[in-house]
Amino acid sequence: MSWFDFDLHLPITDPTWIFLLVLIIILFAPILLSRLRIPHIIGMILAGIVVGEHGFNILERDSSFELFGKVGLYYIMFLAGLEMDLEGFKKNRTKALVFGGLTFAIPMVLGIWSSMSLLDYGVTTSVLLASMYASHTLIAYPIVSRYGLSRLRSVSITIGGTALTVAWALLVLAIISGMYKGEIGHMFWIALTVKVVLVCFLIVFFFPRIGRWFFRKYEDSIMQFIFVLVMVFLGGGLLELAGMEGILGAFLVGLVLNRLIPNISPLMNRLEFVGNALFIPYFLIGVGMIIDVRTLFSGGEALKVAVVMTIVATFSKWLAAWMTQKIFRMQTSERTMMFGLSNAQAAATLAAVLVGNKIEIAPGVPLLNDDVLNGTVVMILFTCIISSVATERAARKIAVQDSTDELEEKPREEENILIPIANPETIENLVNMALIMKEPRRKDGLTTLSVINDSNASEARLTQGKRYLERSAKVAAAADVSVDTVTRFDLNVASGIIHTMKEHNASEVVIGLHRKVTLVDSFLGTLTENLLKGTHKQVMIVKALMPVNTLRRIIVAVPPKAEYEAGFFKWVERVCRMGIQLGCRVHFHAHPDTIGYLKGYIFRKYKGVRREFTEQEDWGDLLLLTGQVNFDHLLVIVSARRGFISYDPLFEKLPTQISKYFNNCSLMVLYPDQYGDPQETLSFSEPVHHNESQHYDNIGKWFYKWFKKS
């Protein structure tokens, strides 16, 4: 009797063992190579070489690698667009255009010259080879993402340049392919242009609107994740139908969904997790499986072609990054980052060489012979290794520099946001609101609280409170943020919140807006009123009518003299973080004097915020906002406790005005810190009514001094 019916044949064809072996590679390759200080990406490619048909022939590059490889490539481009800092890219679009032009033109020129003079190839073959050097794949982008540097200027410039150079390289491939098929003509260009423009219009115009509608209607996390994948591959498929490569469609979908998926959100975390854990490693292993290292030792023409291709591709990409750095006076680490990200050859290069190998310029004579095919594979190996090493080095250097800068800046206050929860319908919105306004680099700093009144405590209420806390922790954990959950018994809820704030050193409170039950109930409710009386810390009262990530604009109503309150810069910082995470415009309505302080702080600390400023002389003009606040906007009303500098008797009318005129929009009533270290806002030696550039300088100098003092 045989206990195991096991007959081993190589390559392995059983799906169970194929998937198991791939998972083992994904698990152990980073562990082993991290000890050698080798980037994980290289480990995946080397593992693919070992197990592929040109190594020990353990696995065959079957349809599963084709499928997951394409998914992984789409995923890389999609995440690049999704995580891009759009405001930073707008400011650096000229740099991206210049870099894209250089990183395409220089490889084209050097590639044509080297192919004709060193390899004795014809003009058409040389042009196609040069277009392979010009294109590149963001193989090393997961390294940038892992270090949290996806919003760097150099990264945005490189991603923008990648989209341009890949599109141009694929266009060269389409032209050469069309020439030999006899398709090039006026109708070819007209049809290609019309199809590409139409598909891009569909993606740019309809996809964000469909996405916003879906996220508002369906809050199930699995449905949202699948919906995003559908959009990615629909965009890629449509662009392939138009005659271009689908990776450009995936990148465009990432751009248009950028503002619907905040960088710190459960959905973003799921998208990054699945891609980095499965799809992208599968793609990298598949790339390694096509590489034949034996070509390096075979000698002859294949080795010469491989050496020339690798040197020309690497040097031309370095030269493009160097010239961009010198033109725009960028730092050395930024140049290294641009070179690292743009050096790897994979997707478009493979497409070009495979197409060129099938095109026959004469019976039995391919446009790109087998020597070029083998040389391309070797070039892919070395450029991927160089790209990963350079990107890892630049990312580590920039991350260390950022950490040093953080240590030098003394924090003004430890952030810890307290979120009291009692209503299951508001838990997700309150936690998500806190996530987008917290310090993005911290993986903690949130505390959720369930207060049980001693007078009506019961086992059922205790169980219910624990269930609410578990739900809040799951929402935050999905965004990779840990939450402290606290259950507290107290004489009343307000007292429990105040005592918890002191015990956990909370910097602020995010609480849901009270629902009026009887006519005698106040707008804020007794709980909130007692909370405002019992603490001087910042209190944010939130009513969210739709998911936070679908908000299109934040409108902030600021009372006169708000700049004199102790918590002025604190709430401005939170609002700016929300604007950056949501990618939406922040529109401040404030007194002219207050606008000067707002501009100075934002220019100094949050240049990337899309902001507008409108002068509002009198707080009584608040009703003028009724025509500007839509259902998909967040209205932030900055108020003040009675007896403080910015308090206005007109605040007494706020509940009536909000209930009557702003009942159909999402709302935040914000009470800033009223005690604490003075901000010395009276220390300006000059008036704030200068022209904007000089005013920014004055405010920036003052803020720097104040920041150092505090």
Coordinates of C-alpha atoms in Angstrom, one line a residue, residues 346-579:
A346 CA 10.8 45.6 -18.7
A347 CA 7.2 46.0 -20.0
A348 CA 7.4 48.2 -23.1
T349 CA 10.9 46.9 -23.8
L350 CA 9.6 43.3 -23.9
A351 CA 6.7 44.3 -26.0
A352 CA 9.0 46.0 -28.5
V353 CA 11.5 43.2 -28.8
L354 CA 8.8 40.5 -29.2
V355 CA 7.0 42.5 -31.9
G356 CA 10.3 43.3 -33.6
N357 CA 11.3 39.6 -33.5
K358 CA 8.1 38.6 -35.3
I359 CA 8.4 41.2 -38.1
E360 CA 10.3 39.9 -41.1
I361 CA 12.2 42.4 -43.3
A362 CA 12.9 39.5 -45.7
P363 CA 11.8 35.8 -45.7
G364 CA 13.2 34.3 -42.6
V365 CA 15.0 37.5 -41.5
P366 CA 13.5 39.2 -38.4
L367 CA 13.7 42.9 -37.8
L368 CA 15.3 42.1 -34.4
N369 CA 17.3 38.9 -34.5
D370 CA 17.8 36.4 -31.7
D371 CA 21.0 38.2 -30.6
V372 CA 18.9 41.3 -29.9
L373 CA 16.3 39.2 -28.1
N374 CA 18.9 37.6 -25.8
G375 CA 20.7 40.9 -25.3
T376 CA 17.4 42.5 -24.3
V377 CA 16.8 39.9 -21.7
V378 CA 20.2 40.5 -20.2
M379 CA 19.7 44.3 -20.3
I380 CA 16.4 43.8 -18.4
L381 CA 18.2 41.9 -15.7
F382 CA 21.0 44.5 -15.2
T383 CA 18.8 47.6 -15.5
C384 CA 16.4 46.2 -12.9
I385 CA 19.2 45.5 -10.5
I386 CA 20.8 48.9 -11.0
S387 CA 17.3 50.6 -10.7
S388 CA 16.5 48.8 -7.4
V389 CA 19.9 49.5 -5.8
A390 CA 19.9 53.2 -6.8
T391 CA 16.3 53.7 -5.7
E392 CA 16.9 52.0 -2.4
R393 CA 19.9 54.1 -1.7
A394 CA 18.2 57.3 -2.6
A395 CA 15.1 56.4 -0.6
R396 CA 17.1 55.5 2.5
K397 CA 19.1 58.7 2.3
I398 CA 16.0 60.9 1.9
A399 CA 14.2 59.0 4.7
V400 CA 17.2 59.4 7.1
Q401 CA 17.3 63.2 6.3
D402 CA 13.6 63.5 7.0
S403 CA 14.0 61.8 10.3
T404 CA 16.9 64.1 11.2
D405 CA 14.8 67.1 10.4
E406 CA 12.0 65.8 12.6
L407 CA 14.3 65.4 15.5
E408 CA 15.6 68.9 15.1
E409 CA 12.1 70.3 15.1
K410 CA 10.8 70.2 18.7
P411 CA 7.1 69.1 18.5
R412 CA 4.7 71.6 20.0
E413 CA 2.3 69.1 21.3
E414 CA 1.9 65.3 21.2
E415 CA -1.1 64.5 19.0
N416 CA -3.7 62.1 20.4
I417 CA -7.2 62.4 19.0
L418 CA -10.0 61.1 21.2
I419 CA -13.2 59.8 19.5
P420 CA -16.2 59.2 21.9
I421 CA -18.6 56.8 20.2
A422 CA -22.2 55.9 21.0
N423 CA -24.0 55.8 17.7
P424 CA -23.1 52.9 15.4
E425 CA -24.1 54.9 12.3
T426 CA -21.4 57.5 12.9
I427 CA -18.5 55.3 13.9
E428 CA -16.9 54.9 10.5
N429 CA -17.3 58.5 9.5
L430 CA -15.8 59.8 12.8
V431 CA -12.8 57.5 12.6
N432 CA -12.2 58.3 8.9
M433 CA -12.4 62.0 9.7
A434 CA -9.8 61.6 12.4
L435 CA -7.6 59.5 10.1
I436 CA -7.4 62.2 7.4
M437 CA -6.5 65.0 9.9
K438 CA -3.9 63.1 12.0
E439 CA -0.2 63.3 11.4
P440 CA 0.2 61.0 8.4
R441 CA 3.5 59.5 9.4
R442 CA 2.2 58.2 12.8
K443 CA 0.7 54.8 13.0
D444 CA -1.0 55.6 16.3
G445 CA -2.4 58.6 18.1
L446 CA -6.1 57.6 18.0
T447 CA -8.2 56.7 21.1
T448 CA -11.8 55.6 20.9
L449 CA -14.0 55.8 24.0
S450 CA -17.2 54.2 25.2
V451 CA -18.6 55.9 28.3
I452 CA -21.2 54.1 30.3
N453 CA -23.3 56.0 32.8
D454 CA -23.2 54.5 36.3
S455 CA -26.9 55.1 36.8
N456 CA -28.0 52.9 34.0
A457 CA -25.1 50.5 33.6
S458 CA -25.9 47.0 32.5
E459 CA -24.3 44.0 31.0
A460 CA -26.1 44.7 27.7
R461 CA -24.7 48.3 27.5
L462 CA -21.2 47.1 28.3
T463 CA -21.4 44.4 25.6
Q464 CA -22.7 47.0 23.1
G465 CA -20.0 49.5 24.0
K466 CA -17.3 46.9 23.4
R467 CA -18.8 46.0 20.1
Y468 CA -18.7 49.6 19.0
L469 CA -15.0 49.9 20.1
E470 CA -14.1 46.8 18.2
R471 CA -15.7 48.2 15.1
S472 CA -13.8 51.5 15.4
A473 CA -10.6 49.6 15.8
K474 CA -11.2 47.6 12.7
V475 CA -11.9 50.7 10.6
A476 CA -8.5 52.2 11.8
A477 CA -6.7 48.9 11.5
A478 CA -7.7 48.7 7.8
A479 CA -5.7 51.9 7.3
D480 CA -2.8 50.4 9.2
V481 CA -3.3 52.6 12.2
S482 CA -3.5 51.2 15.8
V483 CA -6.2 52.5 18.1
D484 CA -6.4 52.5 21.9
T485 CA -9.9 51.5 23.0
V486 CA -11.2 52.6 26.3
T487 CA -14.4 51.7 28.2
R488 CA -15.2 54.0 31.1
F489 CA -17.8 54.1 33.8
D490 CA -18.7 57.6 35.1
L491 CA -21.4 59.6 36.6
N492 CA -22.2 61.2 33.2
V493 CA -20.8 60.9 29.7
A494 CA -19.3 64.4 29.6
S495 CA -17.4 63.8 32.8
G496 CA -16.1 60.5 31.4
I497 CA -14.8 62.1 28.3
I498 CA -13.1 64.9 30.2
H499 CA -11.4 62.5 32.6
T500 CA -10.3 60.2 29.7
M501 CA -8.8 63.3 27.9
K502 CA -6.7 64.1 30.9
E503 CA -5.6 60.5 31.5
H504 CA -4.6 59.8 27.9
N505 CA -3.3 63.3 27.2
A506 CA -5.7 63.9 24.3
S507 CA -4.9 66.9 22.2
E508 CA -8.5 67.2 20.8
V509 CA -11.9 65.5 20.6
V510 CA -13.9 64.5 17.5
I511 CA -17.5 63.9 18.4
G512 CA -20.7 63.4 16.4
L513 CA -23.3 66.1 16.3
H514 CA -26.2 65.6 18.8
R515 CA -29.6 64.6 17.4
K516 CA -32.4 66.6 18.7
V517 CA -35.0 64.3 20.3
T518 CA -37.4 66.8 21.9
L519 CA -38.2 70.4 21.2
V520 CA -36.4 71.6 24.4
D521 CA -33.1 70.0 23.2
S522 CA -30.4 72.4 22.3
F523 CA -28.6 72.2 18.9
L524 CA -25.3 70.9 20.4
G525 CA -27.0 68.9 23.1
T526 CA -26.3 68.9 26.9
L527 CA -23.4 66.5 26.5
T528 CA -21.4 68.7 24.1
E529 CA -22.2 71.9 26.0
N530 CA -20.9 70.3 29.2
L531 CA -17.8 69.1 27.4
L532 CA -17.1 72.6 26.1
K533 CA -17.4 74.0 29.6
G534 CA -15.2 71.2 31.1
T535 CA -12.2 71.3 28.7
H536 CA -10.1 74.0 27.0
K537 CA -8.9 71.5 24.4
Q538 CA -10.0 71.6 20.8
V539 CA -13.4 70.1 20.1
M540 CA -14.7 69.2 16.7
I541 CA -18.4 68.4 16.3
V542 CA -19.0 66.5 13.1
K543 CA -22.1 65.7 11.0
A544 CA -21.1 63.7 8.0
L545 CA -23.9 63.1 5.4
M546 CA -21.7 61.1 3.1
P547 CA -18.3 59.2 3.1
V548 CA -15.5 61.5 3.9
N549 CA -13.5 60.6 0.8
T550 CA -16.2 61.8 -1.6
L551 CA -16.2 65.4 -0.4
R552 CA -15.2 67.8 -3.1
R553 CA -14.5 71.0 -1.2
I554 CA -13.9 72.3 2.3
I555 CA -15.4 75.7 3.1
V556 CA -14.1 77.3 6.3
A557 CA -15.9 80.2 8.0
V558 CA -13.4 82.0 10.3
P559 CA -14.5 84.7 12.8
P560 CA -12.6 87.9 13.2
K561 CA -9.7 87.8 15.7
A562 CA -9.5 84.0 15.4
E563 CA -5.7 84.4 15.0
Y564 CA -5.5 85.6 18.6
E565 CA -6.7 82.3 20.1
A566 CA -4.2 79.8 21.4
G567 CA -5.4 77.0 19.1
F568 CA -5.4 79.0 15.8
F569 CA -2.5 77.2 14.1
K570 CA -3.6 73.9 15.4
W571 CA -7.0 73.9 13.7
V572 CA -5.5 75.4 10.5
E573 CA -3.1 72.5 10.4
R574 CA -5.9 69.9 10.8
V575 CA -7.9 71.5 8.0
C576 CA -4.9 71.7 5.7
R577 CA -4.2 68.0 6.3
M578 CA -7.8 67.2 5.4
G579 CA -7.4 69.2 2.1

